[in-house]
XYZ file of N, CA and C in Angstrom:
768
model
N 28.878 129.363 -50.842
C 30.356 130.019 -50.671
C 31.283 128.810 -50.035
N 31.134 128.625 -49.086
C 32.767 127.344 -49.260
C 32.308 126.082 -50.469
N 31.612 125.641 -50.442
C 31.379 124.645 -50.916
C 31.481 125.053 -53.062
N 31.861 126.397 -53.540
C 32.352 127.067 -54.429
C 34.161 126.933 -54.285
N 34.609 127.175 -52.832
C 35.766 127.549 -52.609
C 36.684 125.908 -52.561
N 35.239 124.958 -52.583
C 36.341 123.354 -52.799
C 36.674 122.735 -53.676
N 34.879 123.017 -54.669
C 35.040 123.435 -55.490
C 36.329 123.508 -56.428
N 36.490 124.288 -56.092
C 37.672 125.394 -57.210
C 38.884 125.198 -56.961
N 39.275 124.314 -55.327
C 40.895 123.566 -55.552
C 40.348 122.636 -55.906
N 39.546 121.700 -55.724
C 39.846 120.422 -56.479
C 39.716 120.317 -58.009
N 39.951 121.103 -58.727
C 39.329 121.575 -59.806
C 40.648 121.328 -60.484
N 41.052 122.259 -59.863
C 42.855 123.001 -59.962
C 44.038 121.256 -59.585
N 43.521 120.249 -59.830
C 44.206 118.556 -60.477
C 44.307 118.974 -61.055
N 45.855 119.221 -61.533
C 46.198 118.609 -62.969
C 45.887 119.914 -63.888
N 45.387 121.174 -63.592
C 45.299 122.477 -64.538
C 45.680 124.236 -63.915
N 46.159 123.652 -62.561
C 47.039 124.965 -61.926
C 47.434 124.018 -60.861
N 48.228 124.581 -60.534
C 49.228 124.104 -59.096
C 48.419 125.312 -57.838
N 48.560 124.385 -57.044
C 47.595 125.436 -55.672
C 48.807 125.525 -55.019
N 48.953 126.828 -54.821
C 49.777 127.393 -53.351
C 48.940 127.798 -52.678
N 49.441 127.332 -51.383
C 49.112 127.939 -50.047
C 50.057 128.575 -49.096
N 49.549 129.208 -47.783
C 50.355 129.224 -46.709
C 49.912 129.158 -45.317
N 50.387 128.978 -44.571
C 49.352 129.458 -42.975
C 49.512 130.936 -42.476
N 48.026 130.386 -42.170
C 47.790 132.169 -41.005
C 47.742 131.914 -39.689
N 47.709 133.086 -38.613
C 47.725 132.839 -37.926
C 47.038 134.071 -37.259
N 46.863 134.934 -37.795
C 46.129 136.946 -37.190
C 45.593 137.131 -38.567
N 44.430 138.369 -37.872
C 43.833 139.126 -39.144
C 44.224 139.609 -40.208
N 45.937 140.662 -40.150
C 46.988 141.115 -40.544
C 47.728 140.034 -41.735
N 47.733 139.000 -41.328
C 48.220 138.568 -42.098
C 47.769 137.781 -42.737
N 45.782 137.521 -43.146
C 45.103 136.510 -43.209
C 45.194 137.744 -44.410
N 44.872 139.086 -44.462
C 43.899 139.988 -45.244
C 45.361 140.372 -45.838
N 47.016 139.835 -45.512
C 48.071 140.342 -46.794
C 48.001 139.072 -48.065
N 47.869 137.898 -47.091
C 47.898 136.542 -48.350
C 46.567 136.210 -49.199
N 45.519 136.882 -48.263
C 44.327 136.693 -49.015
C 44.129 137.575 -50.658
N 44.597 138.884 -50.204
C 45.144 139.963 -51.306
C 46.076 139.217 -52.069
N 46.921 138.590 -51.976
C 47.466 138.017 -52.610
C 47.586 136.370 -53.921
N 45.432 135.700 -53.570
C 44.903 135.447 -54.586
C 45.657 133.961 -54.469
N 45.879 132.946 -52.794
C 45.859 132.542 -52.744
C 45.037 132.082 -52.264
N 44.465 130.509 -52.704
C 42.887 129.652 -52.697
C 42.834 129.636 -51.864
N 44.100 128.141 -50.765
C 43.947 128.063 -49.470
C 44.838 128.764 -48.694
N 44.199 129.142 -47.416
C 44.606 129.358 -45.909
C 44.783 128.130 -45.077
N 45.618 128.171 -44.266
C 45.673 126.720 -43.580
C 45.715 128.129 -41.992
N 45.460 127.491 -41.140
C 45.672 128.507 -39.477
C 45.929 126.811 -39.126
N 47.604 127.102 -39.260
C 48.240 125.657 -38.626
C 47.483 125.514 -37.111
N 48.043 124.118 -36.341
C 48.605 123.689 -35.437
C 50.677 124.288 -34.694
N 51.031 124.842 -36.423
C 51.805 125.216 -36.699
C 52.148 126.038 -35.141
N 51.354 127.212 -35.354
C 50.574 128.236 -34.432
C 51.847 127.955 -32.701
N 51.150 127.523 -32.993
C 52.258 127.005 -31.092
C 54.032 127.007 -31.221
N 54.418 127.145 -32.108
C 55.664 126.791 -32.114
C 56.623 128.541 -32.867
N 55.746 128.661 -33.870
C 56.035 130.058 -34.314
C 55.101 131.657 -34.118
N 54.255 131.866 -33.060
C 53.862 132.473 -33.032
C 53.996 132.006 -31.020
N 53.731 131.298 -30.535
C 52.671 130.710 -28.961
C 54.365 130.213 -28.050
N 55.259 130.275 -29.492
C 56.649 129.559 -28.294
C 56.912 127.689 -27.489
N 55.977 127.529 -28.525
C 55.517 126.099 -28.024
C 56.714 125.583 -28.814
N 57.518 124.583 -27.766
C 58.422 123.016 -28.500
C 58.200 122.437 -29.555
N 56.863 122.291 -29.615
C 55.657 121.392 -30.881
C 54.931 121.735 -30.551
N 53.990 120.739 -32.078
C 52.857 121.472 -31.830
C 51.648 120.616 -31.046
N 51.960 120.158 -29.854
C 51.720 118.483 -29.260
C 50.601 119.541 -28.121
N 51.177 120.413 -28.254
C 51.025 121.441 -27.021
C 50.015 122.730 -27.286
N 49.696 122.499 -28.412
C 48.365 124.097 -28.359
C 46.791 123.062 -28.359
N 45.863 124.196 -27.733
C 44.779 123.790 -27.420
C 43.373 124.055 -28.144
N 42.494 123.311 -27.946
C 41.376 123.621 -29.143
C 41.225 124.892 -29.357
N 41.064 126.157 -28.011
C 41.476 126.989 -27.562
C 41.543 128.148 -27.963
N 43.168 127.745 -27.820
C 44.064 128.862 -28.523
C 43.595 128.444 -30.714
N 43.469 127.630 -30.706
C 43.356 127.672 -31.997
C 42.044 128.004 -32.524
N 41.076 128.007 -31.457
C 39.437 129.052 -32.192
C 39.648 130.135 -32.075
N 40.580 130.765 -31.392
C 41.528 131.990 -30.854
C 41.669 132.485 -31.997
N 42.624 131.476 -32.970
C 43.402 132.520 -33.942
C 42.976 131.988 -35.044
N 41.952 131.382 -35.536
C 40.911 130.505 -36.504
C 40.116 132.426 -35.984
N 39.640 132.517 -35.238
C 39.184 133.648 -35.029
C 39.160 134.820 -35.659
N 40.673 135.363 -35.360
C 40.987 136.557 -35.748
C 41.373 135.622 -37.133
N 42.121 135.425 -38.431
C 42.061 134.933 -39.899
C 40.289 135.431 -40.228
N 39.789 135.043 -39.251
C 38.473 134.702 -40.382
C 37.524 136.336 -40.238
N 38.443 136.620 -39.341
C 37.243 138.337 -39.722
C 37.979 139.086 -40.257
N 39.412 138.556 -41.140
C 39.427 139.410 -42.415
C 38.644 138.717 -43.977
N 37.738 137.723 -43.736
C 37.206 137.626 -44.659
C 37.689 137.061 -45.789
N 38.407 136.275 -45.418
C 39.100 135.804 -47.353
C 38.776 135.240 -48.332
N 38.784 135.660 -49.344
C 38.429 135.186 -50.818
C 39.082 133.634 -50.792
N 39.914 133.335 -50.302
C 40.687 131.762 -50.354
C 39.563 131.026 -49.174
N 39.737 130.061 -49.252
C 38.958 128.628 -48.274
C 39.829 128.469 -47.251
N 39.041 129.465 -46.173
C 40.218 129.115 -44.980
C 39.565 127.898 -44.411
N 40.675 126.936 -43.743
C 41.151 125.522 -43.382
C 42.081 125.811 -42.124
N 41.861 124.953 -40.969
C 42.128 125.035 -39.374
C 42.476 123.456 -39.421
N 44.129 123.155 -38.730
C 43.883 121.728 -38.245
C 43.149 121.585 -36.403
N 42.614 120.331 -37.027
C 42.280 119.910 -35.221
C 43.622 119.605 -34.665
N 43.847 120.367 -33.659
C 44.748 119.661 -33.145
C 45.533 118.736 -31.991
N 46.514 118.633 -30.939
C 46.149 117.219 -30.862
C 45.563 116.710 -29.699
N 45.118 115.524 -29.710
C 44.399 115.084 -28.914
C 43.354 115.085 -29.382
N 42.651 116.154 -29.895
C 41.056 116.367 -30.795
C 39.926 115.526 -31.299
N 41.320 114.475 -32.208
C 39.897 113.491 -32.483
C 40.242 112.287 -32.676
N 40.948 111.757 -31.121
C 40.795 110.509 -30.637
C 39.513 109.310 -31.273
N 38.416 110.104 -30.872
C 36.455 108.821 -31.453
C 36.343 109.886 -32.294
N 35.310 109.365 -33.222
C 34.634 109.834 -34.188
C 33.460 111.637 -33.265
N 33.068 110.436 -31.966
C 32.064 111.947 -31.855
C 32.916 113.246 -31.601
N 34.260 112.526 -30.511
C 35.283 113.956 -30.430
C 35.916 114.830 -31.923
N 35.895 114.536 -32.715
C 36.101 114.622 -33.744
C 35.197 116.075 -34.703
N 34.010 115.051 -34.738
C 33.273 115.737 -35.608
C 32.804 117.710 -34.123
N 32.914 116.701 -32.790
C 32.284 118.109 -31.772
C 33.526 119.405 -32.308
N 35.245 118.815 -32.458
C 36.017 119.873 -31.893
C 35.792 120.619 -33.548
N 36.268 119.587 -34.310
C 35.771 120.117 -36.065
C 34.016 121.311 -36.375
N 33.339 120.905 -35.105
C 32.169 121.827 -35.670
C 32.874 123.045 -33.960
N 33.223 122.688 -33.484
C 33.832 124.300 -33.074
C 34.798 125.340 -33.954
N 35.458 124.148 -34.637
C 36.907 125.567 -35.659
C 35.740 126.128 -36.466
N 34.733 125.496 -37.592
C 33.730 126.094 -37.524
C 33.688 126.785 -37.438
N 32.421 126.755 -36.583
C 31.464 128.180 -35.751
C 32.158 129.315 -35.103
N 33.745 128.387 -35.142
C 35.301 130.222 -34.906
C 35.527 130.640 -36.226
N 35.049 130.205 -37.478
C 35.261 130.976 -38.289
C 36.025 129.817 -39.864
N 36.873 128.707 -39.509
C 36.805 128.244 -40.926
C 35.470 127.707 -41.354
N 36.357 126.977 -42.380
C 35.407 126.419 -43.433
C 35.807 125.615 -43.993
N 36.925 124.813 -43.305
C 37.411 123.756 -43.501
C 38.606 123.269 -42.334
N 38.196 121.544 -42.050
C 38.568 121.092 -41.496
C 40.064 120.367 -41.613
N 41.737 119.842 -41.289
C 42.560 119.640 -41.238
C 42.823 118.690 -40.522
N 42.738 117.134 -40.953
C 43.404 116.003 -39.679
C 44.005 115.571 -40.012
N 45.525 114.864 -39.170
C 46.455 113.836 -39.515
C 46.457 112.724 -39.442
N 46.505 111.946 -40.110
C 46.264 110.586 -40.412
C 45.748 109.926 -41.161
N 45.276 108.427 -41.826
C 44.762 108.117 -42.482
C 43.598 106.926 -42.123
N 44.026 105.358 -42.664
C 43.723 104.312 -42.216
C 43.239 104.438 -40.530
N 43.640 104.601 -39.807
C 44.123 104.925 -38.231
C 43.008 106.076 -37.787
N 42.844 106.934 -38.985
C 41.527 107.687 -37.910
C 40.280 107.867 -39.137
N 40.110 106.942 -39.824
C 38.799 106.603 -40.638
C 37.695 106.890 -40.071
N 37.480 106.058 -39.095
C 36.163 106.299 -38.510
C 36.088 108.204 -38.513
N 36.899 108.480 -37.903
C 36.861 109.983 -37.342
C 36.876 110.975 -38.671
N 37.364 110.618 -39.412
C 37.304 111.374 -40.924
C 36.061 111.467 -41.754
N 35.685 110.116 -41.350
C 34.114 110.111 -41.868
C 33.121 110.422 -41.806
N 33.216 110.462 -39.792
C 32.257 111.186 -39.104
C 32.244 113.113 -39.269
N 33.265 113.058 -39.660
C 33.939 114.168 -40.094
C 32.659 114.865 -40.817
N 33.445 114.196 -41.995
C 32.572 114.455 -43.414
C 30.904 114.079 -43.752
N 30.824 113.429 -42.338
C 29.138 113.058 -42.613
C 27.985 113.946 -42.091
N 29.159 114.929 -41.699
C 28.434 115.885 -40.951
C 28.330 116.622 -41.325
N 28.686 117.331 -42.854
C 29.189 118.305 -44.313
C 30.593 119.027 -43.745
N 31.158 118.083 -43.127
C 32.487 119.608 -42.822
C 33.473 119.508 -44.303
N 33.869 119.911 -44.830
C 35.088 119.424 -46.143
C 36.075 119.362 -45.100
N 36.950 118.213 -45.238
C 38.402 118.110 -45.013
C 39.540 117.883 -45.923
N 40.943 118.296 -45.526
C 41.568 118.508 -46.241
C 42.532 117.170 -45.074
N 43.557 115.703 -45.953
C 43.831 115.068 -45.173
C 45.027 115.533 -44.890
N 46.323 114.893 -44.057
C 47.416 114.888 -44.310
C 48.220 113.853 -43.958
N 49.363 113.178 -44.511
C 49.584 111.645 -44.824
C 51.286 111.980 -44.550
N 52.202 111.238 -44.601
C 53.878 111.643 -44.144
C 54.650 111.494 -42.595
N 54.716 112.835 -42.755
C 55.303 112.456 -41.463
C 54.419 114.297 -40.635
N 53.794 112.855 -39.995
C 53.203 114.080 -38.731
C 52.972 115.128 -37.642
N 53.098 115.637 -37.160
C 54.077 116.678 -37.110
C 52.850 116.286 -35.554
N 52.127 116.162 -34.760
C 51.774 116.073 -33.918
C 52.596 114.616 -33.212
N 53.036 113.784 -34.607
C 53.623 112.594 -33.620
C 54.579 112.987 -33.387
N 55.315 113.806 -33.921
C 57.237 114.059 -33.218
C 57.792 113.484 -32.356
N 57.652 113.631 -31.604
C 57.654 113.099 -29.906
C 58.053 111.284 -29.454
N 56.567 111.105 -30.295
C 57.059 109.323 -30.082
C 57.531 109.324 -31.329
N 58.130 110.193 -32.509
C 58.901 109.217 -33.579
C 60.701 109.632 -33.078
N 60.109 110.486 -32.399
C 61.509 111.214 -32.391
C 62.262 112.082 -32.989
N 60.809 113.135 -33.571
C 61.779 113.740 -34.135
C 60.920 114.028 -36.504
N 61.277 114.818 -37.115
C 60.420 115.047 -38.081
C 61.602 114.114 -38.836
N 61.114 113.016 -40.127
C 62.017 112.094 -41.366
C 61.366 111.718 -42.538
N 61.045 111.960 -43.244
C 60.695 111.833 -44.599
C 60.374 110.460 -44.581
N 58.936 110.568 -44.958
C 58.042 108.641 -44.528
C 58.410 108.497 -46.522
N 57.877 106.996 -46.853
C 58.067 106.337 -48.145
C 59.767 106.109 -48.200
N 60.221 105.781 -47.541
C 61.421 105.352 -47.836
C 61.655 104.183 -48.173
N 60.937 103.186 -47.524
C 60.506 102.042 -47.347
C 59.678 101.676 -47.784
N 59.575 100.039 -48.412
C 58.412 99.509 -49.570
C 57.226 99.902 -48.360
N 57.530 99.243 -47.217
C 56.498 99.355 -46.388
C 55.417 100.005 -45.890
N 56.703 101.347 -45.846
C 55.834 103.060 -46.062
C 55.035 103.406 -46.980
N 55.713 103.295 -48.292
C 55.032 103.076 -49.132
C 53.968 102.687 -49.092
N 53.580 101.811 -49.431
C 53.035 101.524 -49.596
C 51.372 101.410 -48.773
N 51.863 102.232 -47.139
C 51.025 102.327 -46.646
C 50.170 103.444 -46.642
N 51.402 104.361 -47.824
C 51.247 105.807 -47.919
C 50.037 105.789 -48.812
N 49.455 105.625 -50.019
C 49.342 105.660 -50.642
C 48.352 104.552 -50.828
N 47.711 103.923 -49.782
C 46.457 103.256 -49.433
C 46.339 104.355 -48.487
N 46.686 104.684 -47.531
C 46.283 105.625 -46.487
C 45.977 107.199 -48.204
N 46.051 107.202 -48.311
C 45.327 108.792 -49.687
C 44.294 107.460 -50.233
N 44.649 106.826 -51.058
C 43.181 106.471 -51.278
C 42.067 106.194 -50.840
N 41.672 105.830 -49.482
C 41.192 105.760 -47.946
C 40.423 107.335 -47.885
N 41.532 108.797 -48.170
C 40.688 109.494 -46.936
C 40.267 110.511 -49.014
N 40.412 109.687 -50.285
C 39.607 110.018 -51.540
C 38.399 109.536 -51.070
N 38.582 107.611 -51.179
C 37.589 107.617 -51.663
C 36.690 108.031 -50.079
N 36.988 108.343 -48.478
C 35.944 108.729 -47.402
C 35.509 110.287 -47.815
N 35.736 111.052 -48.717
C 35.909 112.187 -49.592
C 36.443 113.605 -49.011
N 37.607 113.058 -48.155
C 38.129 114.411 -48.060
C 38.815 115.163 -49.857
N 38.749 116.737 -49.333
C 38.966 117.020 -50.954
C 40.678 117.650 -51.703
N 41.235 117.211 -50.625
C 42.428 117.887 -50.726
C 43.010 116.514 -49.738
N 44.901 116.967 -50.383
C 45.654 116.372 -49.326
C 46.887 116.598 -49.028
N 47.275 117.190 -47.292
C 48.804 118.143 -47.732
C 49.686 116.242 -47.277
N 50.576 116.614 -48.189
C 52.194 115.419 -48.168
C 53.057 116.301 -47.236
N 53.235 116.038 -46.396
C 54.961 116.294 -45.434
C 55.725 115.736 -45.571
N 56.862 115.650 -46.004
C 57.898 114.888 -45.866
C 58.347 113.130 -46.786
N 57.379 113.660 -47.326
C 57.090 112.141 -47.720
C 58.270 112.385 -49.318
N 59.255 111.294 -49.324
C 60.205 110.974 -50.506
C 59.208 111.512 -51.960
N 60.006 112.326 -53.132
C 59.120 112.850 -53.160
C 58.680 112.086 -54.515
N 59.848 110.835 -55.194
C 59.213 109.594 -56.208
C 57.323 109.224 -55.360
N 56.948 109.147 -54.112
C 56.507 108.630 -53.537
C 55.273 109.445 -53.629
N 55.127 110.890 -53.325
C 55.092 111.855 -53.502
C 54.178 111.802 -54.908
N 55.219 111.477 -55.423
C 54.723 112.125 -57.096
C 53.118 110.406 -57.165
N 53.802 109.372 -57.021
C 52.700 108.262 -57.529
C 51.622 108.174 -56.632
N 51.815 109.117 -55.115
C 50.027 109.302 -54.466
C 48.986 110.825 -55.763
N 49.669 111.373 -56.122
C 49.677 112.565 -56.897
C 48.949 111.937 -58.343
N 49.460 110.815 -58.670
C 49.492 110.219 -59.696
C 48.198 109.341 -59.743
N 47.953 108.931 -58.546
C 47.219 107.993 -58.083
C 45.624 108.161 -57.597
N 46.079 109.732 -57.184
C 44.112 109.520 -56.468
C 43.507 111.074 -57.536
N 42.578 111.280 -57.572
C 41.936 111.801 -58.614
C 41.563 113.666 -57.800
N 42.354 114.102 -56.153
C 41.731 115.210 -55.215
C 43.395 116.114 -55.114
N 43.087 116.810 -54.689
C 45.122 117.530 -55.099
C 45.940 116.638 -53.966
N 46.866 116.871 -54.527
C 47.961 117.248 -53.541
C 48.782 118.469 -53.053
N 49.044 118.592 -51.783
C 49.697 120.134 -51.709
C 50.849 119.222 -50.787
N 52.126 119.832 -51.313
C 53.331 119.359 -50.966
C 53.565 120.218 -49.827
N 54.820 119.661 -48.544
C 55.679 120.275 -48.156
C 56.862 119.713 -47.835
N 58.008 119.598 -48.476
C 59.292 118.903 -48.723
C 59.181 117.721 -49.423
N 57.840 117.947 -50.316
C 57.857 116.132 -50.951
C 58.302 115.853 -52.315
N 58.891 116.801 -52.368
C 59.136 117.209 -53.942
C 58.194 118.434 -54.789
N 58.663 117.464 -56.342
C 58.207 119.184 -57.117
C 56.891 118.620 -57.742
N 56.678 117.332 -57.581
C 55.897 116.195 -58.545
C 54.068 116.883 -57.671
N 54.123 117.283 -56.123
C 52.747 117.662 -56.598
C 51.498 118.207 -56.700
N 50.936 118.161 -56.921
C 49.644 119.060 -57.155
C 49.624 120.879 -57.056
N 50.548 120.820 -55.428
C 50.654 122.204 -55.227
C 51.883 121.953 -54.028
N 51.456 123.255 -53.311
C 52.648 123.830 -52.220
C 52.229 124.680 -51.042
N 52.392 123.663 -49.142
C 52.415 124.495 -48.677
C 53.372 125.019 -47.740
N 53.125 125.968 -47.320
C 54.713 126.887 -47.019
C 53.962 127.149 -45.366
N 54.761 127.040 -44.105
C 54.476 127.511 -42.617
C 55.093 129.219 -43.790
N 53.867 129.926 -43.249
C 54.615 131.458 -44.025
C 55.488 132.282 -43.092
N 55.304 131.867 -41.779
C 56.764 132.949 -41.164
C 58.494 131.965 -41.479
N 57.979 130.751 -41.996
C 59.294 130.005 -42.420
C 59.649 130.737 -43.759
N 58.931 130.616 -45.147
C 58.928 131.589 -46.187
C 59.594 132.812 -45.735
N 59.612 133.548 -44.979
C 59.134 135.221 -44.711
C 60.999 135.184 -43.875
N 61.518 133.742 -43.046
C 62.490 134.606 -42.794
C 62.213 134.895 -41.436
N 61.358 135.124 -40.612
C 60.648 135.425 -39.596
C 60.679 134.470 -38.116
N 60.370 132.918 -38.722
C 60.201 132.328 -37.723
C 61.417 132.135 -36.770
N 61.124 132.134 -35.336
C 62.260 131.716 -34.486
C 63.008 130.977 -35.015
N 64.369 130.367 -34.240
C 64.711 129.396 -34.890
C 65.736 128.978 -36.355
N 65.203 127.792 -36.026
C 64.804 126.972 -37.515
C 63.975 127.285 -38.661
N 64.353 128.102 -39.632
C 63.662 127.611 -41.083
C 64.085 125.981 -41.894
N 63.216 125.137 -42.114
C 63.094 123.600 -43.041
C 64.236 123.689 -43.908
N 64.967 123.337 -44.323
C 65.691 123.033 -45.355
C 64.783 122.918 -46.572
N 63.476 122.164 -46.400
C 62.915 122.495 -47.925
C 62.172 123.621 -48.161
N 62.403 124.971 -47.479
C 61.582 126.241 -47.945
C 62.954 126.520 -48.576
N 62.759 126.701 -50.462
C 63.410 126.992 -51.089
C 63.611 128.753 -50.908
N 63.039 128.908 -50.618
C 63.317 130.872 -50.757
C 62.392 131.212 -49.670
N 63.708 132.289 -49.248
C 63.665 132.856 -47.884
C 63.966 133.920 -48.023
N 62.991 135.052 -47.739
C 63.161 136.512 -47.837
C 63.604 137.094 -47.040
N 64.363 136.516 -45.761
C 65.062 137.120 -44.926
C 64.692 138.600 -43.529
N 63.590 138.248 -43.695
C 62.662 139.426 -43.221
C 63.420 139.408 -41.656
N 63.716 138.822 -41.048
C 63.663 138.932 -39.552
C 64.751 140.075 -39.644
N 66.050 139.888 -40.258
C 67.545 141.091 -40.437
C 66.638 142.472 -40.961
N 65.743 142.398 -41.648
C 65.235 144.039 -42.263
C 64.381 144.362 -41.147
N 63.543 143.650 -40.557
C 62.991 143.530 -39.506
C 64.049 144.048 -37.770
N 64.852 143.762 -37.563
C 65.939 143.996 -36.887
C 66.705 145.200 -37.257
N 67.013 145.723 -38.412
C 67.288 146.542 -39.301
C 66.499 147.920 -38.778
N 65.350 147.454 -39.299
C 64.631 148.772 -39.499
C 64.450 149.082 -38.238
N 64.122 148.388 -37.350
C 64.565 149.130 -35.546
C 65.226 148.855 -34.778
N 66.279 148.411 -35.386
C 68.055 149.195 -34.798
C 67.921 150.698 -35.210
N 67.169 151.147 -36.236
C 67.576 152.275 -36.940
C 66.769 153.568 -36.310
N 65.325 152.667 -36.114
C 64.439 153.430 -35.393
C 64.570 154.324 -34.345
N 65.502 153.223 -33.754
C 66.150 153.647 -31.951
C 66.854 154.188 -31.919
N 68.018 154.723 -32.750
C 68.796 155.218 -32.703
C 68.306 156.600 -33.223
N 67.646 155.986 -33.617
C 66.447 157.930 -33.937
C 66.217 158.774 -32.895
N 65.389 157.695 -31.592
C 64.665 157.766 -30.697
C 65.786 158.200 -29.924
N 66.701 157.602 -29.699
C 67.618 157.778 -28.162
C 68.918 158.963 -28.688
N 69.077 159.502 -30.323
C 69.795 160.496 -30.967
C 68.689 161.083 -32.093
N 68.104 161.735 -31.530
C 67.213 162.280 -32.333
C 67.769 163.258 -33.438
N 69.309 163.885 -32.807
C 69.280 165.397 -33.083
C 70.350 164.576 -34.443
N 70.566 163.617 -33.944
C 71.770 162.192 -35.207
C 72.815 162.384 -34.194
N 74.046 162.275 -34.334
C 75.803 162.157 -34.168
C 76.279 163.583 -33.941
């Protein structure tokens, strides 16, 4: 079943654009799966939008397993992937151990940040029979080291490095690549270079699809909504209004 889902996503390249979103719990997985998305990701963005951490580097394996289990109980028809969190992919043995833990929790694939710098880990995961989704460009787990979130590929060295990383991921057997905050022309070039799908986030319109943090799309993320989120349903305001209206009905049950 998992193999069929992975094959379906790979086959979408050049035929049908891929729409993907993050999930963190049972209810959201049920709702998003009903929308017919081919890919759902239990992202380590859970740390920022659910757990209240300042960035993704605080998220633990145990926390990822917890949220994967919750989403997996929805039994989605979508492929359910999960992020290998910060510090959990340091060696090939560690990468395989933690990828297995996510699969045991209910994930059907894993996502790892990096290319040539973690090639042995990627190869080990794939050799273990676990489908892998790559992640290039701005790597949130490196945001502290790099001093924030910056668009990648603006200089020639970065452009060449990103292309080389994408080719390495393809050759290693990744079934797709997330391109985060990659300069649009470079994302387009990578998409044309590799035979596996690219799924962009803040990387322009020429990837094979797009992934967003669901709470950014819905407008319920606390605080900042990234500027690459072109559609935002501002549900936080509607939720607040609904709660205020209900509260008033409790406090003043007979009306004014």
